[in-house]
mmCIF file of C-alpha atoms in Angstrom:
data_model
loop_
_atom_site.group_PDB
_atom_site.id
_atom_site.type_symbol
_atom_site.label_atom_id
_atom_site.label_comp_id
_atom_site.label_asym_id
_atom_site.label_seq_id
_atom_site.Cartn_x
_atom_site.Cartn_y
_atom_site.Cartn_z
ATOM 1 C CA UNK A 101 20.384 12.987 -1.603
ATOM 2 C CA UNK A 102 20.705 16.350 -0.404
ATOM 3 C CA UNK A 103 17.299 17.563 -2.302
ATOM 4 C CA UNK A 104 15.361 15.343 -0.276
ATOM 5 C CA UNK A 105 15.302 17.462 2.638
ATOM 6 C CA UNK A 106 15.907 20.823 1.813
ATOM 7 C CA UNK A 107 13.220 21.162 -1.138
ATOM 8 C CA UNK A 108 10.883 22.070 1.938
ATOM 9 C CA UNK A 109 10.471 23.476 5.586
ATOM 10 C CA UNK A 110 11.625 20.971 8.320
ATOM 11 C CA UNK A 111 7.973 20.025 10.864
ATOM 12 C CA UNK A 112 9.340 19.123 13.822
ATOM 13 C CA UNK A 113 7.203 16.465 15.611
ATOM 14 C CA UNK A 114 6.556 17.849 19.377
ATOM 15 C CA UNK A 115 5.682 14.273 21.693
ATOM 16 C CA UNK A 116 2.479 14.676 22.781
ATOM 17 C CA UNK A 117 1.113 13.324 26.268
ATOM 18 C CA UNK A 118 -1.168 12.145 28.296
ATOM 19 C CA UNK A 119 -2.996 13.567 31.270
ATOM 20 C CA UNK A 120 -0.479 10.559 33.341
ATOM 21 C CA UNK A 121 2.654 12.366 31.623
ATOM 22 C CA UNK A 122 3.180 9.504 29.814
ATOM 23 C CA UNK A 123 4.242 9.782 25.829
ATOM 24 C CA UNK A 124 0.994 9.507 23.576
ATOM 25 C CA UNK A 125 2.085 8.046 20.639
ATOM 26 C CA UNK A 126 -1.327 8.210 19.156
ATOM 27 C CA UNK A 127 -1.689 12.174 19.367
ATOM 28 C CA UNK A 128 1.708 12.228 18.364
ATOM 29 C CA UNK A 129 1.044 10.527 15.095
ATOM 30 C CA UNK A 130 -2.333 12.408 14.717
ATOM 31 C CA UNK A 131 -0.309 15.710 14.885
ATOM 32 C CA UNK A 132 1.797 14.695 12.334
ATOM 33 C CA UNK A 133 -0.803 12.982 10.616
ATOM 34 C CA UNK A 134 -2.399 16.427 10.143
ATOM 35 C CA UNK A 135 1.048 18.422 9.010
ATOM 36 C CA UNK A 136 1.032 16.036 6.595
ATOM 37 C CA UNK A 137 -2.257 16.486 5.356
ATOM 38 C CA UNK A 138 -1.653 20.190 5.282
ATOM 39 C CA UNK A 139 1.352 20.366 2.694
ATOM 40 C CA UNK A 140 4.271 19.006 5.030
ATOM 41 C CA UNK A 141 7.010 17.190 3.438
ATOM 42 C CA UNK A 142 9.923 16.900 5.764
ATOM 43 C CA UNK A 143 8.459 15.582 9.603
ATOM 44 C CA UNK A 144 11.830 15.312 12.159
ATOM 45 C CA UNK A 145 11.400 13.876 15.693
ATOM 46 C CA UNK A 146 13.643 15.556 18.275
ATOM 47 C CA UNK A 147 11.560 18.779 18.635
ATOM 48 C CA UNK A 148 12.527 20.529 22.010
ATOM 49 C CA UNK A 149 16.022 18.341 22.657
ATOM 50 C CA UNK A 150 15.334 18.798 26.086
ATOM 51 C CA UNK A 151 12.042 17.195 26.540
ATOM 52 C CA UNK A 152 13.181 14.497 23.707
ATOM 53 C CA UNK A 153 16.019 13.552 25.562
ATOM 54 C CA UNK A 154 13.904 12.756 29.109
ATOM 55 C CA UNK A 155 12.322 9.938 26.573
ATOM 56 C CA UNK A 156 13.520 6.367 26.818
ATOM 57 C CA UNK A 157 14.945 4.818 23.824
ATOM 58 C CA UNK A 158 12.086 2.413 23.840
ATOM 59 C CA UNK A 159 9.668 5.482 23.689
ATOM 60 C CA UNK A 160 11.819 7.052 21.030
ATOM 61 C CA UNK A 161 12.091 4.079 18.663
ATOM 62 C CA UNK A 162 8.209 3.651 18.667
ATOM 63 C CA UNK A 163 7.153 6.877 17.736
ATOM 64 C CA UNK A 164 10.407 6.904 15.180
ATOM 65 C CA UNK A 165 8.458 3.619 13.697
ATOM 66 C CA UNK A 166 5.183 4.469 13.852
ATOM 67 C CA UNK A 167 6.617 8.082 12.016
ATOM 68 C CA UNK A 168 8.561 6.091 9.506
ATOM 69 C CA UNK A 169 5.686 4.122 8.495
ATOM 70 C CA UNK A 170 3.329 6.146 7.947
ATOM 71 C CA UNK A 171 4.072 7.649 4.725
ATOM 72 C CA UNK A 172 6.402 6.696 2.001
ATOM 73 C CA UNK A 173 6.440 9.776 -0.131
ATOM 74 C CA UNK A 174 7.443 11.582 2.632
ATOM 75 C CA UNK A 175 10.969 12.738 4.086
ATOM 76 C CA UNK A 176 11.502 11.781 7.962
ATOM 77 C CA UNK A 177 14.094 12.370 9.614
ATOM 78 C CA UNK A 178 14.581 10.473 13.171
ATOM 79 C CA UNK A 179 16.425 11.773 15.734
ATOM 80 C CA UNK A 180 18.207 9.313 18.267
ATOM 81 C CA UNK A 181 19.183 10.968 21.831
ATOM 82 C CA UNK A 182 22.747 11.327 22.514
ATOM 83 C CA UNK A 183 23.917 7.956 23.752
ATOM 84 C CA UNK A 184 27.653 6.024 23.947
ATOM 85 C CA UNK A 185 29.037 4.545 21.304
ATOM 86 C CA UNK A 186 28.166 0.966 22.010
ATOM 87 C CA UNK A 187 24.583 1.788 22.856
ATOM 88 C CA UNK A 188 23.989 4.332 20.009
ATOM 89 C CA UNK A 189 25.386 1.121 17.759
ATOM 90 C CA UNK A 190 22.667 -0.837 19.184
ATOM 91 C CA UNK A 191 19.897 1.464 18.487
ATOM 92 C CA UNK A 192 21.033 1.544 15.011
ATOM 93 C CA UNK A 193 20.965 -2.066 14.577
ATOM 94 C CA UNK A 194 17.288 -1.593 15.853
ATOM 95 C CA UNK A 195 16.697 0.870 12.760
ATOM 96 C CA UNK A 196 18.459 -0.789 10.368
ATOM 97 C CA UNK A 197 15.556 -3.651 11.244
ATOM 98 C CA UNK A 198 13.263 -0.977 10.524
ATOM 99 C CA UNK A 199 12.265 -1.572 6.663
ATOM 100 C CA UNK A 200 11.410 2.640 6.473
ATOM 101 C CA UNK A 201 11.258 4.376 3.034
ATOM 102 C CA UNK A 202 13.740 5.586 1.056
ATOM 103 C CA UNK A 203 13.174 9.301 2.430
ATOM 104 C CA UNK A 204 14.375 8.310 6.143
ATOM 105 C CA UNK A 205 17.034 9.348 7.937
ATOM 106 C CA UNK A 206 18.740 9.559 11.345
ATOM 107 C CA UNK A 207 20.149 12.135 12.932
ATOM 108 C CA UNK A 208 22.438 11.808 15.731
ATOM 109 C CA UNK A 209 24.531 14.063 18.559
ATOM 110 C CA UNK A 210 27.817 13.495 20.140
ATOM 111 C CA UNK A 211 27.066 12.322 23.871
ATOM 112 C CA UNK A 212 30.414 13.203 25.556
ATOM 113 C CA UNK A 213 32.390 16.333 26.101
ATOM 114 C CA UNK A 214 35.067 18.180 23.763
ATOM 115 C CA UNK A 215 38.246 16.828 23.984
ATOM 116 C CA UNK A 216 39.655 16.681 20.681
ATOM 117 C CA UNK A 217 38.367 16.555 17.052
ATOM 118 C CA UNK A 218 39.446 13.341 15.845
ATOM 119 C CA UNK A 219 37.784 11.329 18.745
ATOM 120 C CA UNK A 220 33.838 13.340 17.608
ATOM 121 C CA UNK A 221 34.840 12.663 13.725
ATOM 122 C CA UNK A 222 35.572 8.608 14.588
ATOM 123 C CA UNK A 223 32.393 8.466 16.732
ATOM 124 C CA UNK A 224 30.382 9.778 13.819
ATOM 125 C CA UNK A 225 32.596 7.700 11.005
ATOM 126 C CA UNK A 226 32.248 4.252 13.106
ATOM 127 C CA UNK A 227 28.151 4.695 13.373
ATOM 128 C CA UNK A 228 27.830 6.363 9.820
ATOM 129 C CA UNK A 229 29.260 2.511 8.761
ATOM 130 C CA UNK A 230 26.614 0.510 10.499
ATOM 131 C CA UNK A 231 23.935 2.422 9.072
ATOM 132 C CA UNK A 232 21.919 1.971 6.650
ATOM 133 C CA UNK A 233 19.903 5.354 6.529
ATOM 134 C CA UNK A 234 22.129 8.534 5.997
ATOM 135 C CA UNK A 235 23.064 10.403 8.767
ATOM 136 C CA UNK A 236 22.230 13.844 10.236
ATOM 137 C CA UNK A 237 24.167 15.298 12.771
ATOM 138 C CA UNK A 238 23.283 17.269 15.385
ATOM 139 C CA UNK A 239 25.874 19.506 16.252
ATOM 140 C CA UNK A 240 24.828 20.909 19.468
ATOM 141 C CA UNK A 241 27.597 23.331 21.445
ATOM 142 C CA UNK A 242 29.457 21.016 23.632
ATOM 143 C CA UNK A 243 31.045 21.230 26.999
ATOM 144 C CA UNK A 244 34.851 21.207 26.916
ATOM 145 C CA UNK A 245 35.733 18.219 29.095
ATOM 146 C CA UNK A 246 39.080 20.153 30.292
ATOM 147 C CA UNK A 247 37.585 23.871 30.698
ATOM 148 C CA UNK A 248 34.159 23.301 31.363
ATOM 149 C CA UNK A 249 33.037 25.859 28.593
ATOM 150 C CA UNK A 250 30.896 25.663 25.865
ATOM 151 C CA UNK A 251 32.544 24.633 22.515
ATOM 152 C CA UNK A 252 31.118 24.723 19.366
ATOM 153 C CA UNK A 253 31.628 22.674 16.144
ATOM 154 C CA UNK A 254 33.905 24.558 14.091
ATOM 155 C CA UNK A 255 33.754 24.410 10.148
ATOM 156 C CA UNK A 256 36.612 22.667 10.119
ATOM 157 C CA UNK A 257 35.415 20.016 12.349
ATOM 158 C CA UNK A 258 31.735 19.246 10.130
ATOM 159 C CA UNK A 259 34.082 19.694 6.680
ATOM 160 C CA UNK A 260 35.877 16.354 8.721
ATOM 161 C CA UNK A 261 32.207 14.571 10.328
ATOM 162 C CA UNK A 262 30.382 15.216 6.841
ATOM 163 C CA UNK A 263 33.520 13.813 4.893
ATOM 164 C CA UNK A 264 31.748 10.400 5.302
ATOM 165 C CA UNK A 265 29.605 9.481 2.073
ATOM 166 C CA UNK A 266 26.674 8.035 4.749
ATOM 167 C CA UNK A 267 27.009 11.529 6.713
ATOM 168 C CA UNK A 268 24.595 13.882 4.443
ATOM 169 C CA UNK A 269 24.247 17.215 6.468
ATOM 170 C CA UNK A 270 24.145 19.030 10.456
ATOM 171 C CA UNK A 271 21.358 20.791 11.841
ATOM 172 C CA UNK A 272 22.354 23.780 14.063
ATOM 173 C CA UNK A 273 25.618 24.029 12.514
ATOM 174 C CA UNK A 274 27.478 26.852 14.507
#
């Protein structure tokens, strides 16, 4: 599983827009369209978390699907936006109707703040069961919900989130 995405350099996919502001799917896809063309193997969505997080999930699943079904000999990787539990479960649902290759897979981040371990590791168990693509995580530095710092995943922590046989890897792992 693992060699699927680390044979090769990661292309992020940047959204492209239009002149409204409003998310180009087409250019998007023709961007890709020519990484691919030019030697790219691995194609992720999520480039500039920032800017991919001001997308709606509607805007995010159709550039995810037009991405996933483009090319079947190629690894994609789809990033989801951090979302609750119950809504992240529903987006999933969404890609499990998705029919992409065998090459896909989603990567998610934790939405909340850091309160304890075991409540991030659940989060990521509980969705890792309803999907049918492996998982990525993102492990992004959180905010501690009680001092208002930054806390970062510790090794410990993705040892306990990648214990899950659906859970295949982290990107950004601190």
């Amino acid at each position: 599983m693992i060699n699927k995405f680390t044979h090769s350099p990661v292309f992020p996919i940047v959204p492209c827009y239009t002149e409204r502001q409003l998310l180009d799917v087409q250019a998007t896809m023709d961007y890709a369209r020519y990484l691919a063309e030019n030697g790219a193997e691995i194609l992720m969505t999520t480039s500039g978390t920032t800017q991919y997080n001001l997308l709606s999930n509607a805007e995010i699943f159709s550039t995810n699907r037009a991405l996933g079904g483009q090319w079947q000999n190629k690894t994609i990787i789809m990033g989801l936006k951090a979302e609750s539990f119950i809504a992240t479960q529903a987006i999933i649902r969404e890609y499990n109707k998705g029919n992409f290759n065998d090459n896909t897979f989603l990567m998610l981040q934790y939405p909340d703040r850091y309160y304890n371990d075991d409540i991030i590791e659940r989060y990521f168990h509980i969705l890792a069961e309803c999907s049918d693509y492996p998982l990525l995580i993102h492990c992004k530095p959180l905010q501690h919900g009680v001092t208002g710092k930054t806390h970062d995943y510790t090794a410990e922590l993705i040892n306990k989130i990648c214990s899950h046989k659906n859970i295949v890897g982290v990107k950004e792992e601190t």
